Each structure stands twice: as structure tokens, then as C-alpha cells.
Amino acid sequence: MMSLQQKAERAGSRAVGTVESLKQINLNAAGLDIGAAEIWASVPEDRDERPVRSFDTFTVDLYALAHWLSDCGIETVAMESTGVYWIPIYEILEAQGFQVYLVNARHIKNVPGKKSDVLDCQWIQRLHTYGLLQASFRPEAEMCALRAYVRHRDNLLRYRSAHIQHMQKALQLMNVQLTNVITDITGQTGMQIIRAIVAGEHDPVVLARYRDPRCHSSEAEIAKALTGNYQPEHLFALKQALELYDFYSQQIKACDAEIEQKYAAIKPVIDIEAAPLPPARRRKRSRNDPDFDLRSHLYQLVGVDLTRIDGLQALTVQEIIAEIGVDMNRWPTVKHFTSWLTLAPHNDISGGKVLKSRTLKSKNRAAQALRMAAQSVGKSKSALGAYYRRMRARHGAPVAITATAHKLARIVYHMIKYRQEYVDPGQDYYEQKYQDRVLKNLQRKAQHLGMQLVPLPSVS
């Protein structure tokens, strides 16, 4: 234990720095407080007789706000990320040549004095003047457009899945146990049977003949499951759910066509003819996959094939790239990248001690996609699969998913930044590396205790 005198001497030996007063970094800075009906703007007091003004949120007023800021000599603008209200003014100001800072509301929520819109915009302007605000990440304009399409596609998939549940409910109300004999009612067998039911065919024997040869259940089992009580009200609900399912399927195809055009408009970073795409790993095609060759477009956009990573399919890679972009220089190191994804531990430190270490809650879509990918590698015979299983055995599934997602994020970062292809070392390599690490630790402990490890003779 260190004595009080030793602690005092140690504290006295530390170098004492000088505390400098805050300097104004952004002299031509403005602050905006954005609402649904009006926007409050604040500029330095020496730029206008009324340094604080309010504007309506109509497009004409947004351009008037931009012109007023330009007349005041403003170069950079800070604003809160309030819902989706910030997007129009952000895009207009960015198009007008302003450097726009989109700031996390948690960083500026402690406004001194009485709460009001005027004080909010002034406080944001003051903090931005002293360089105390950090801009949130926002990808380039092309990637933002792609991200909007991808997010809309995800919404369409979610809406369509709700109508699949509606079809299942209508079948259950008629006591048609189709879900007990086939795995997915939206497959080949299920959709043919449902369409026949909606068309007016209720004979279970006739309906069972729509069975696909690859279906595991026999026609007799399917006919038994299709014997139900076909009431008109439930048939009507089934018909409308099927129509809505087909409608959203068409909407998804239309969205895929727009996404394909967006990929074609983005300049590729690699020539696919000079550097051909490696052969794809064989896997079962999902009905959510687009009709075009998404993997080739992603390869030309990124420069490497991210689908070579275990757990990452083309749709997962598309979701990740749409959220993070392809410029990894936005994060100085891979640690900054994983911290932004909220996949790195957040430490609560007080008095030089770590009081609590955890990952923060976040709705980051890229992190969610990586977590889903991490969960899917659990049964794979790869190094990532072996890592997931070992972490799950030690800490449980939630920690294992986060840890594996963190490892996936590091791989994605290095592949995109340095254009390095991923090569899976294999499950055996990981296990051997783990055993070597355990043995090295045991040897160090034995040496510290003045002992020596002696291997057992091999059993013939």
C-alpha cells in the first residue's frame, strides 16, 4: 500500500499544465433550432441588427434563411437532428455551399437559464463558435440517396411480412393447418394452394395436388391439413391479405429497379473486366433477393467482395454499405469505427477506475446488420464460427453476438480501406491458435511460480 506521503510526493511530481481560455474557432458560425412549423436562427451579434430571427418551414422560407445567412457572412451552420425536420434545410444549406454540422441533441441539451427556442439557437451558435460541437456522421450525397432506397426497401419488406401473418391468421380461423405441413406458406407449394383457395377451390384432395415434388410432406398429409371450415368472412380476409402481399411484392421489384439504376449511376472503383469477381459461394436463394446481380454492383462499388466474409450475404452487405459508405477515412482508426457502431465497450471511469463497461444502446442499422450476421455464423465451420461458439460458452449468446459483430466490423473496415480480400483461416486454425495462447499463458504462470510444465507422454 502506498503511504499518504508517497501519494503526495507522486502528485507533486506531476507536470502542471496551464489552462488556456476558450478560443473562438468558428467565427462565421450560426446556430439553428428546428421545429415542425418554424426555425429559429442565430448569428453573431455584430452581423445584423436582429441576430436572432425565426423563419417558417416552407421551401421559400428555407431559401430566404439561406440567403440571410449568406448576407451575414456565415460559413458554417450547426443544427440539432430533430426527427426528419432537419433534412430539407440541411440539403438546401449544403447545396448553397455552407458547411453544415448535424449535432447530436444529447451534446447540447443542457441549456442554461430558462428554456426557450431563442436561447436554444443562441446556445448552439455559441457552442459552435468555440468548436465544442462535433458533427454527426453523414455519408456522401450519392450514398445518402442509396441509403434512402435501401431503407425504403426494408420498410416494404416489413409491410409485406405483416400480410403474410394475416394470411396465416385467416387460415387458422378456418382451421386450415397448412403451416403444420409446409415450412413456409409463401413458398412454391403454399402460394399455389392459397391462390387456389382464393379462386374458389376448397376440395382438400384437389388442393393437395399443388404440392411441389420437393415438399417433404406427402399429398395425404397436406390434404388432411387442408380440411377446414371455409367461412366467407375468413376467405375474404385471406383474399385481401394475398392481394396486399402481391402488391408489396410488386413495389419491392420497382424499388429494386430504382436501386439498380442508382448503382449504375455511381462511378465504380474497380473494373470488373480487369479484376473479375471471384466465384460466389453456393447458397439457397432467398425470395427477398433482388432480380439483378447485386453482388457484382457491390463489388464494383467497394472494390472487394465483402460476401466472402462468413455471415455476410449480398443484401446484408448492401445494408451496411448504404449506412457507412465506402470512405473509411471518415474514421481515423478501426477503434473509432467500432465505437461509432456502438459495438465497442463504453467505460464509465471515475477516479482512474473502470466502474462499468458495456456497449451503449443504439439504433445504428449497420450495427444491427452486423449483429444479425454474427448470429448466423454460429453453426459455420469457420474461424468466426469457432470464435462465436467459444464466446457463447464463456459469456452467453448476447455477449457472443456483440463480440462477433465487433470482429466482423473490424474485418469490413480493413477490407474496404486497404482493399484486402478476406481469406477464412478455418475453424482448425482458430482452435490451434487458441490452444497456443492458453499454453503460453500457462507457461508464464508456471515460470512465475518457479515451476515447469511437463507434457504428458503420447498414448499409442
XYZ file of C-alpha atoms in Angstrom:
460
model
C 0.000 0.000 0.000
C 1.264 3.473 -0.871
C 1.539 5.803 2.106
C -0.017 9.251 2.205
C 3.395 10.869 1.955
C 4.280 8.818 -1.126
C 0.955 9.745 -2.737
C 1.599 13.449 -2.020
C 5.120 13.244 -3.466
C 3.787 11.429 -6.552
C 1.072 14.042 -7.050
C 3.583 16.840 -6.618
C 5.906 15.325 -9.224
C 3.259 15.502 -11.976
C 3.702 18.167 -14.600
C 1.332 21.081 -14.102
C -0.182 22.414 -17.317
C -1.657 25.801 -17.978
C -5.358 26.115 -18.644
C -5.980 28.265 -21.685
C -9.139 30.260 -22.116
C -11.560 29.109 -24.772
C -10.762 30.449 -28.210
C -13.321 31.241 -30.849
C -12.622 28.792 -33.657
C -15.597 29.233 -35.967
C -16.024 32.997 -36.200
C -18.577 32.822 -39.016
C -20.890 30.337 -37.297
C -24.666 30.196 -36.983
C -26.989 28.044 -34.916
C -30.416 26.694 -35.860
C -33.157 25.315 -33.669
C -35.521 23.387 -35.938
C -39.175 22.680 -35.330
C -42.095 21.420 -37.365
C -43.565 24.889 -38.068
C -40.688 27.333 -37.580
C -36.918 27.572 -37.437
C -35.025 29.889 -35.093
C -31.646 31.069 -36.366
C -28.875 32.880 -34.537
C -25.796 34.636 -35.964
C -23.055 36.698 -34.245
C -24.416 39.933 -32.810
C -22.204 42.168 -34.975
C -23.555 40.714 -38.248
C -27.122 42.017 -38.178
C -29.400 44.328 -36.225
C -31.575 41.306 -35.424
C -29.095 38.476 -34.855
C -31.892 36.095 -33.893
C -34.701 35.513 -36.358
C -37.453 32.981 -36.961
C -38.419 31.514 -40.327
C -41.293 29.338 -41.462
C -40.533 25.833 -42.738
C -41.893 26.330 -46.267
C -39.343 25.859 -49.019
C -39.429 29.559 -49.938
C -38.626 30.469 -46.334
C -35.788 27.958 -46.195
C -34.147 29.647 -49.177
C -34.752 33.022 -47.522
C -32.945 31.704 -44.439
C -30.025 30.579 -46.591
C -29.792 33.987 -48.273
C -29.904 35.778 -44.903
C -27.099 33.599 -43.565
C -25.063 34.317 -46.683
C -25.620 38.077 -46.311
C -24.397 37.813 -42.697
C -21.142 36.215 -43.867
C -21.898 32.826 -42.316
C -19.768 29.900 -43.456
C -20.749 27.088 -41.104
C -24.107 26.204 -39.523
C -24.902 23.869 -36.618
C -28.307 22.293 -36.021
C -29.938 19.562 -33.970
C -31.029 16.283 -35.541
C -34.727 16.734 -34.777
C -36.800 13.946 -36.309
C -36.763 14.386 -40.091
C -37.386 18.148 -39.999
C -33.673 18.881 -40.395
C -33.293 17.108 -43.751
C -34.759 19.792 -46.103
C -32.846 22.700 -44.568
C -29.686 20.579 -44.347
C -29.815 19.740 -48.055
C -30.572 23.337 -49.061
C -27.761 24.802 -46.948
C -25.311 22.169 -48.157
C -26.250 22.919 -51.783
C -25.672 26.641 -51.097
C -22.079 25.926 -50.030
C -22.405 26.101 -46.236
C -20.519 23.696 -44.002
C -23.365 22.110 -42.064
C -22.941 20.396 -38.693
C -25.634 17.918 -37.720
C -25.258 17.636 -33.945
C -26.476 15.016 -31.509
C -29.134 16.574 -29.287
C -27.591 14.988 -26.180
C -24.492 17.182 -26.595
C -26.438 20.436 -26.316
C -29.427 19.569 -24.160
C -28.170 21.390 -21.056
C -29.139 24.944 -21.982
C -28.509 27.398 -19.104
C -31.330 29.587 -17.927
C -34.979 29.439 -18.932
C -35.816 27.044 -21.758
C -36.914 28.757 -24.980
C -36.370 28.425 -28.707
C -34.377 31.652 -28.832
C -31.961 30.502 -26.174
C -31.565 27.161 -27.929
C -30.378 28.603 -31.225
C -28.118 31.103 -29.454
C -26.621 28.380 -27.311
C -25.979 26.197 -30.358
C -24.344 29.139 -32.137
C -22.142 29.884 -29.126
C -21.010 26.288 -28.712
C -20.269 26.016 -32.413
C -18.277 29.248 -32.336
C -15.958 27.786 -29.720
C -15.649 24.482 -31.606
C -17.393 22.469 -28.906
C -19.765 20.639 -31.234
C -18.937 17.530 -33.205
C -20.741 16.795 -36.448
C -22.592 13.512 -36.724
C -21.609 11.142 -39.499
C -23.448 11.534 -42.774
C -22.255 9.773 -45.953
C -21.788 11.431 -49.321
C -24.805 12.564 -51.310
C -24.759 9.504 -53.613
C -24.662 7.114 -50.668
C -27.408 9.071 -48.904
C -29.652 8.546 -51.928
C -28.813 4.840 -51.996
C -29.429 4.639 -48.258
C -32.899 6.147 -48.708
C -33.779 3.472 -51.282
C -32.424 0.651 -49.120
C -34.277 1.850 -46.032
C -37.473 2.160 -48.040
C -36.988 -1.382 -49.321
C -36.618 -2.645 -45.759
C -39.885 -0.939 -44.866
C -41.626 -2.598 -47.812
C -40.349 -5.997 -46.681
C -41.656 -5.335 -43.193
C -45.057 -4.275 -44.517
C -45.250 -7.392 -46.688
C -44.352 -9.675 -43.793
C -47.340 -8.317 -41.855
C -49.685 -9.539 -44.591
C -48.055 -12.961 -44.512
C -49.128 -13.098 -40.876
C -52.613 -12.013 -41.911
C -52.792 -14.927 -44.344
C -51.660 -17.305 -41.626
C -54.309 -15.960 -39.272
C -57.085 -16.357 -41.869
C -56.038 -19.962 -42.472
C -56.013 -20.677 -38.757
C -59.505 -19.191 -38.354
C -60.687 -21.674 -40.992
C -58.754 -24.442 -39.209
C -56.657 -24.996 -42.316
C -53.414 -26.304 -40.768
C -51.212 -25.509 -43.753
C -48.374 -24.205 -41.564
C -48.087 -27.637 -39.911
C -47.222 -29.479 -43.132
C -45.104 -26.937 -45.023
C -42.272 -24.800 -43.728
C -43.226 -21.533 -45.431
C -46.629 -20.667 -46.858
C -45.003 -18.184 -49.272
C -43.067 -20.974 -50.947
C -43.988 -22.742 -54.179
C -46.479 -25.166 -52.621
C -48.029 -22.722 -50.172
C -48.702 -19.917 -52.650
C -50.249 -22.243 -55.247
C -52.593 -23.677 -52.616
C -53.553 -20.257 -51.234
C -54.245 -18.880 -54.691
C -56.413 -21.898 -55.473
C -58.358 -21.425 -52.227
C -58.959 -17.754 -53.025
C -60.069 -18.770 -56.554
C -62.791 -20.965 -55.032
C -61.259 -24.443 -54.794
C -61.894 -25.962 -51.341
C -61.548 -29.687 -52.028
C -58.526 -30.764 -49.919
C -57.618 -33.607 -52.303
C -57.548 -31.266 -55.291
C -55.621 -28.633 -53.336
C -53.037 -31.205 -52.229
C -52.154 -31.864 -55.872
C -50.486 -28.463 -55.992
C -47.727 -29.957 -53.846
C -44.238 -29.310 -55.165
C -42.161 -32.501 -55.603
C -39.508 -31.067 -53.262
C -42.012 -30.759 -50.405
C -41.292 -33.170 -47.534
C -44.953 -33.747 -46.642
C -46.995 -36.171 -48.715
C -50.198 -35.334 -50.567
C -52.217 -37.285 -47.997
C -50.753 -35.229 -45.130
C -51.378 -31.970 -46.970
C -54.957 -32.996 -47.838
C -55.638 -33.771 -44.184
C -54.286 -30.359 -43.149
C -56.402 -28.590 -45.779
C -59.671 -29.992 -44.498
C -61.163 -26.917 -42.869
C -64.183 -24.714 -42.292
C -64.129 -22.296 -45.228
C -66.267 -19.427 -43.971
C -66.900 -16.472 -46.341
C -65.625 -13.790 -43.945
C -62.314 -15.589 -43.443
C -61.965 -16.259 -47.180
C -62.445 -12.544 -47.787
C -59.712 -11.701 -45.276
C -57.402 -14.251 -46.933
C -58.130 -12.781 -50.372
C -57.302 -9.233 -49.319
C -54.153 -10.313 -47.470
C -52.983 -12.150 -50.612
C -53.675 -9.113 -52.778
C -51.713 -6.871 -50.407
C -48.864 -9.384 -50.355
C -48.735 -9.351 -54.164
C -48.948 -5.550 -54.210
C -45.973 -5.118 -51.890
C -44.040 -7.720 -53.884
C -44.504 -5.558 -56.965
C -43.463 -2.471 -55.014
C -40.288 -4.225 -53.906
C -39.461 -5.088 -57.528
C -39.990 -1.470 -58.520
C -37.716 -0.350 -55.692
C -35.069 -2.864 -56.810
C -35.199 -1.365 -60.297
C -34.507 2.090 -58.848
C -31.650 0.723 -56.741
C -30.120 -0.930 -59.808
C -30.246 2.375 -61.675
C -28.605 4.080 -58.711
C -25.739 1.592 -58.766
C -25.299 2.166 -62.500
C -25.019 5.933 -61.910
C -22.286 5.608 -59.261
C -18.759 5.535 -60.657
C -17.182 2.114 -59.946
C -13.845 1.952 -58.146
C -12.746 -1.217 -59.914
C -13.001 -2.578 -63.424
C -14.842 -5.870 -63.213
C -13.363 -6.997 -66.543
C -9.780 -6.355 -65.447
C -10.379 -7.810 -61.965
C -13.211 -10.371 -62.311
C -15.476 -11.108 -59.390
C -14.500 -14.333 -57.575
C -16.992 -17.195 -57.818
C -19.852 -16.973 -55.349
C -20.310 -19.493 -52.597
C -23.254 -21.763 -53.220
C -26.263 -20.961 -51.095
C -30.027 -21.196 -51.303
C -31.561 -18.186 -52.990
C -33.857 -16.115 -50.774
C -37.142 -14.740 -52.056
C -36.050 -11.344 -50.717
C -33.071 -11.254 -53.114
C -33.376 -8.738 -55.965
C -33.643 -9.869 -59.565
C -30.428 -8.124 -60.654
C -26.843 -9.128 -59.834
C -26.450 -7.190 -56.600
C -23.160 -8.857 -55.713
C -21.430 -7.545 -58.864
C -22.636 -3.995 -58.224
C -21.367 -4.101 -54.648
C -18.023 -5.461 -55.818
C -17.592 -2.585 -58.285
C -18.690 -0.046 -55.679
C -16.418 -1.241 -52.855
C -13.516 -2.803 -54.749
C -13.541 -6.040 -52.726
C -16.008 -8.879 -52.312
C -17.433 -8.498 -48.819
C -19.667 -11.530 -49.316
C -16.557 -13.697 -48.832
C -16.922 -12.973 -45.119
C -18.907 -15.672 -43.360
C -22.386 -14.467 -42.442
C -22.485 -11.565 -44.916
C -24.813 -12.058 -47.860
C -25.325 -9.512 -50.635
C -28.380 -7.915 -49.023
C -26.568 -7.606 -45.688
C -23.562 -6.012 -47.372
C -25.871 -3.600 -49.196
C -27.442 -2.522 -45.913
C -24.041 -1.983 -44.308
C -22.556 -0.058 -47.249
C -25.648 2.127 -47.558
C -25.176 3.189 -43.929
C -21.387 3.641 -43.724
C -20.439 4.480 -47.311
C -17.125 3.448 -48.846
C -14.826 6.149 -47.436
C -13.243 4.686 -44.323
C -11.101 7.791 -43.855
C -14.079 9.335 -42.065
C -12.905 7.283 -39.066
C -9.216 7.740 -38.163
C -8.839 4.187 -36.843
C -10.815 0.984 -36.673
C -11.462 1.729 -32.993
C -13.266 4.923 -33.935
C -15.314 2.921 -36.438
C -16.397 0.240 -33.958
C -17.117 2.912 -31.354
C -19.376 4.754 -33.815
C -21.179 1.465 -34.454
C -21.623 1.127 -30.647
C -20.000 -2.316 -30.840
C -17.034 -1.304 -28.667
C -17.272 -1.239 -24.848
C -18.154 2.091 -23.232
C -16.305 2.527 -19.952
C -17.597 4.605 -17.038
C -14.417 5.788 -15.308
C -14.182 7.627 -12.006
C -11.039 8.173 -10.014
C -8.997 6.234 -12.543
C -11.124 3.095 -12.074
C -13.483 1.489 -14.541
C -16.805 1.364 -12.732
C -18.834 -0.145 -15.546
C -18.062 -1.431 -19.016
C -20.796 -2.063 -21.528
C -21.900 -1.364 -25.074
C -24.303 1.524 -25.474
C -27.797 1.034 -26.834
C -28.156 2.241 -30.372
C -30.424 2.011 -33.412
C -27.487 2.010 -35.814
C -28.691 -0.011 -38.800
C -25.196 -1.101 -39.804
C -24.601 -2.455 -36.297
C -27.924 -4.306 -36.397
C -26.982 -5.895 -39.721
C -23.613 -6.964 -38.307
C -25.320 -8.483 -35.263
C -27.635 -10.491 -37.499
C -24.638 -11.679 -39.500
C -22.818 -12.604 -36.292
C -25.763 -14.689 -35.169
C -25.833 -16.559 -38.480
C -22.198 -17.737 -38.266
C -22.830 -19.695 -35.075
C -23.033 -23.061 -36.854
C -20.470 -22.410 -39.590
C -17.179 -24.302 -39.707
C -15.142 -21.125 -39.943
C -12.838 -19.159 -37.697
C -15.646 -16.705 -36.965
C -17.978 -19.583 -36.131
C -15.440 -21.076 -33.731
C -14.927 -17.671 -32.120
C -18.687 -17.194 -31.670
C -19.140 -20.616 -30.070
C -16.258 -20.079 -27.667
C -17.545 -16.663 -26.613
C -21.069 -18.050 -26.191
C -19.779 -20.841 -23.947
C -17.936 -18.335 -21.753
C -20.267 -15.330 -21.657
C -23.605 -16.301 -23.190
C -25.263 -15.598 -26.525
C -25.810 -11.798 -26.228
C -22.153 -11.110 -25.474
C -21.051 -13.557 -28.175
C -23.202 -11.819 -30.792
C -21.793 -8.398 -29.905
C -18.201 -9.661 -29.818
C -18.542 -11.425 -33.178
C -20.237 -8.365 -34.701
C -17.300 -6.293 -33.434
C -14.878 -8.666 -35.150
C -16.920 -8.523 -38.359
C -16.834 -4.719 -38.254
C -13.040 -4.745 -37.982
C -12.791 -7.082 -40.975
C -15.124 -4.900 -43.043
C -13.156 -1.764 -42.125
C -9.805 -3.203 -43.192
C -11.174 -4.777 -46.368
C -12.726 -1.533 -47.592
C -9.890 0.763 -46.527
C -6.955 -1.322 -47.729
C -8.736 -3.297 -50.500
C -7.735 -6.605 -48.956
C -9.598 -9.793 -49.811
C -10.824 -11.909 -46.928
C -9.476 -15.432 -46.533
C -11.047 -17.587 -43.853
C -8.250 -19.369 -41.919
C -10.715 -22.058 -40.869
C -12.037 -23.485 -37.643
C -8.948 -25.654 -37.014
C -6.622 -22.683 -37.339
C -8.595 -20.717 -34.751
C -8.687 -23.643 -32.317
C -4.945 -24.221 -32.678
C -4.261 -20.533 -32.160
C -6.428 -20.559 -29.039
C -4.611 -23.603 -27.630
C -1.234 -21.960 -28.274
C -2.376 -18.855 -26.434
C -3.613 -20.894 -23.452
C -0.361 -22.857 -23.348
C 1.704 -19.680 -23.438
C -0.254 -18.247 -20.505
C 0.181 -21.454 -18.511
C 3.927 -21.443 -19.154
C 4.183 -17.853 -17.964
C 2.251 -18.659 -14.778
C 4.362 -21.744 -14.131
C 7.571 -19.759 -14.575
C 6.278 -17.100 -12.186
C 5.668 -19.816 -9.568
C 9.069 -21.385 -10.134
C 7.646 -24.445 -11.857
C 7.834 -26.004 -15.267
C 5.196 -27.574 -17.473
C 5.938 -31.142 -18.485
C 3.878 -32.583 -21.364
C 2.344 -35.995 -20.844
C 3.710 -38.833 -22.949
C 1.583 -39.512 -26.015
C -0.719 -42.511 -25.730
C -0.110 -45.004 -28.525
